[in-house]
Amino acid sequence: MSGPNNEATVKAQFCFDFGSPNAYLSHKVLPAIEARTGATFEYVPVLLGGLFRLTGNRSPAEAFAGIKNKQEYGRLEIKRFLKRHGLHAFRPNPPFPVNTLQLMRGAVATRSDGNFERYVEAIFKAMWEDGKKMDDPAIFAATLTEAGFDAEAFMHRIGEADVKQTLIDNTQHAFDRGAFGSPTFFVNDEIYFGKDTLPYVEEEILRVKG
Amino acid sequence: MSGPNNEATVKAQFCFDFGSPNAYLSHKVLPAIEARTGATFEYVPVLLGGLFRLTGNRSPAEAFAGIKNKQEYGRLEIKRFLKRHGLHAFRPNPPFPVNTLQLMRGAVATRSDGNFERYVEAIFKAMWEDGKKMDDPAIFAATLTEAGFDAEAFMHRIGEADVKQTLIDNTQHAFDRGAFGSPTFFVNDEIYFGKDTLPYVEEEILRVKG
C-alpha cells in the first residue's frame, strides 16, 4: 500500500470502495502480490455509488436479486477465495448495502493528511470482519476513536471542499479510464475488474517490469 | 472431448450452448487442459435460453446493454483471452443473438448417434469464425451438408421426441446443479462459471486426481 507518491517502475493501482466485499478480499491479498512482484499498489478511493450513477451499473446484490443460482455462485466464489488465501475473518455485513460516502471521504482525507493505512485497515475490518453498520454516524465515530483518530476533527475534515472534490475527481477519472465497479485495478493503463482477475494483474505487473 | 461413457477417474463436464462466444472460446482451450491433466471433458449440450427461463438470468449483451464501460470491458477480456491462447479465427457473430434450439438438438442427436465431434467443430466454426446466421434453416442445412451430414435426415432426427427431451433434461439437470449460464463446468460436483475460471477448473481436476 502506498500514498500518491509511489514511484515504482510500474504504476499499479487499486480503485476501491469499502462497501465492496470483493474490495476487502482483494485488499487482504495485495500484500502477497506486492511481496512477489516488488510493486506497490496505489490505493485510489472511489465512490462506488458515483461509478454506478456514471455507468448505469448496479451492485451484484441488486442486479442479481431475482436470478436463481447466480447469488449462490457468488457466495461460492467468495468461499473459494477465502479458502485459497487462508482468510478466516471475513463475514458478510448484515446491514449491507451501506452508504459509503463518508467512509470514502475519510479515505481521501487520510490519504492526503496521513494515517491512511491505519484508517483503511480499521474501516475494512469494521465493514467485513465486525459487521458494523458504518453509515451510522455514531458507529463510524466509535470506530474512528477506537482506531486512534479524533472523531470530531475527522468528521469536520471530511466535510471540507478539497476532500469532497478529490473523491468526485477520483471517481470521474476511474470512469474515464473504463471503470464500472469495485474493485478495479490498473497496471499502467491496463484495466482489470474483480478479485478474480488478480492473477492477471500480477502477471501484467511482472510483464511490464520485464 | 468425449461422449457420455467417459470413465476418467475425475468427471469433468462442459455444459455449453453454441450461442455463447465464451463457450466457443472455452472449447478451443479444453484440448490443452485435457493434455495437461489427462482428463477428458464430457460435453453436455444445454439450452441457454432454457437456463435463462429457469433462472431469470439474461445474456450479458442484454443485461449490460445500457451500462457504460461494462461491454467494452467484456470485449477487452475476450481480446486478452484470444491473445493468451493464440486464437486467431474468432470473430463476433453479426446476427447475434441467435436462437440455438435446433443447433443444440443437433448436439444431443450427434452425441447419441455419432459424429458429435465433427458436428461441434462445424457449428462452433460457423457461429464464431464464419459469422453465419445459424437460426436460418437454409444456412443451418448448408452448414450440415458442408460438414458431411445428410441435412434432410438430420433435420428429421432432431425433431424426434427423445432428442427434444434429452435437451430439456440436460438443461434442467444443469440448473438443478447450480448452472445459470454458459459455459458452465463441473469437476465432479464443483461448479465453475465462465471461461475465466478455466485455470481453477484445471487446478481442481489435478487436485481430485491427486
Coordinates of C-alpha atoms in Angstrom, one line a residue, chain A residues 118-204:
Chain A
R118 CA -4.4 2.6 9.7
Y119 CA -7.7 4.1 8.5
V120 CA -8.1 1.6 5.7
E121 CA -7.4 -1.4 8.0
A122 CA -9.9 -0.1 10.6
I123 CA -12.7 0.5 8.1
F124 CA -12.3 -2.7 6.1
K125 CA -12.2 -4.6 9.4
A126 CA -15.3 -2.8 10.7
M127 CA -17.2 -3.5 7.5
W128 CA -16.2 -7.0 6.6
E129 CA -15.0 -8.6 9.8
D130 CA -17.0 -7.0 12.5
G131 CA -20.3 -6.5 10.5
K132 CA -20.8 -2.9 11.7
K133 CA -23.4 -0.6 10.2
M134 CA -20.8 2.0 9.1
D135 CA -23.2 4.6 7.7
D136 CA -24.5 5.1 11.2
P137 CA -22.6 8.3 12.3
A138 CA -22.3 7.1 15.9
I139 CA -20.8 3.7 14.9
F140 CA -18.5 5.4 12.4
A141 CA -17.3 7.8 15.2
A142 CA -16.8 5.0 17.6
T143 CA -14.7 3.1 15.0
L144 CA -12.6 6.2 14.4
T145 CA -12.0 6.6 18.1
E146 CA -11.1 3.0 18.6
A147 CA -8.6 3.3 15.7
G148 CA -6.9 6.3 17.4
F149 CA -8.5 9.1 15.4
D150 CA -10.0 12.3 16.8
A151 CA -13.5 11.6 15.6
E152 CA -14.8 15.1 15.9
A153 CA -11.8 16.6 14.0
F154 CA -12.1 13.8 11.5
M155 CA -15.7 14.4 10.7
H156 CA -15.0 18.1 10.3
R157 CA -12.1 17.4 7.9
I158 CA -14.1 15.1 5.7
G159 CA -16.7 17.8 5.2
E160 CA -14.1 20.1 3.6
A161 CA -14.4 21.0 -0.1
D162 CA -11.0 19.6 -1.2
V163 CA -11.8 16.2 0.3
K164 CA -15.2 16.1 -1.4
Q165 CA -13.8 17.2 -4.7
T166 CA -11.0 14.7 -4.7
L167 CA -13.4 11.9 -4.2
I168 CA -15.5 13.2 -7.1
D169 CA -12.4 13.6 -9.3
N170 CA -11.1 10.1 -8.4
T171 CA -14.4 8.6 -9.3
Q172 CA -14.8 10.5 -12.6
H173 CA -11.2 9.7 -13.6
A174 CA -11.7 6.0 -12.9
F175 CA -14.8 6.1 -15.0
D176 CA -13.0 7.9 -17.8
R177 CA -10.4 5.1 -17.8
G178 CA -13.1 2.4 -18.1
A179 CA -14.1 1.5 -14.5
F180 CA -17.7 0.5 -13.8
G181 CA -17.4 -1.2 -10.3
S182 CA -15.2 -2.1 -7.4
P183 CA -12.6 -3.4 -7.2
T184 CA -10.9 -2.1 -10.3
F185 CA -7.2 -2.4 -10.9
F186 CA -4.9 -0.6 -13.3
V187 CA -1.5 -1.7 -14.3
N188 CA -0.3 1.4 -16.1
D189 CA -3.3 1.8 -18.4
E190 CA -4.5 -1.8 -18.5
I191 CA -7.8 -2.2 -16.6
Y192 CA -8.8 -5.3 -14.6
F193 CA -12.1 -5.7 -12.8
G194 CA -12.9 -8.0 -9.9
K195 CA -10.9 -10.0 -7.4
D196 CA -10.7 -13.0 -9.7
T197 CA -8.5 -11.1 -12.1
L198 CA -5.7 -10.7 -9.5
P199 CA -3.6 -13.5 -11.1
Y200 CA -3.7 -11.5 -14.3
V201 CA -2.9 -8.2 -12.6
E202 CA 0.1 -9.9 -11.0
E203 CA 1.2 -11.4 -14.4
E204 CA 0.9 -8.0 -16.1

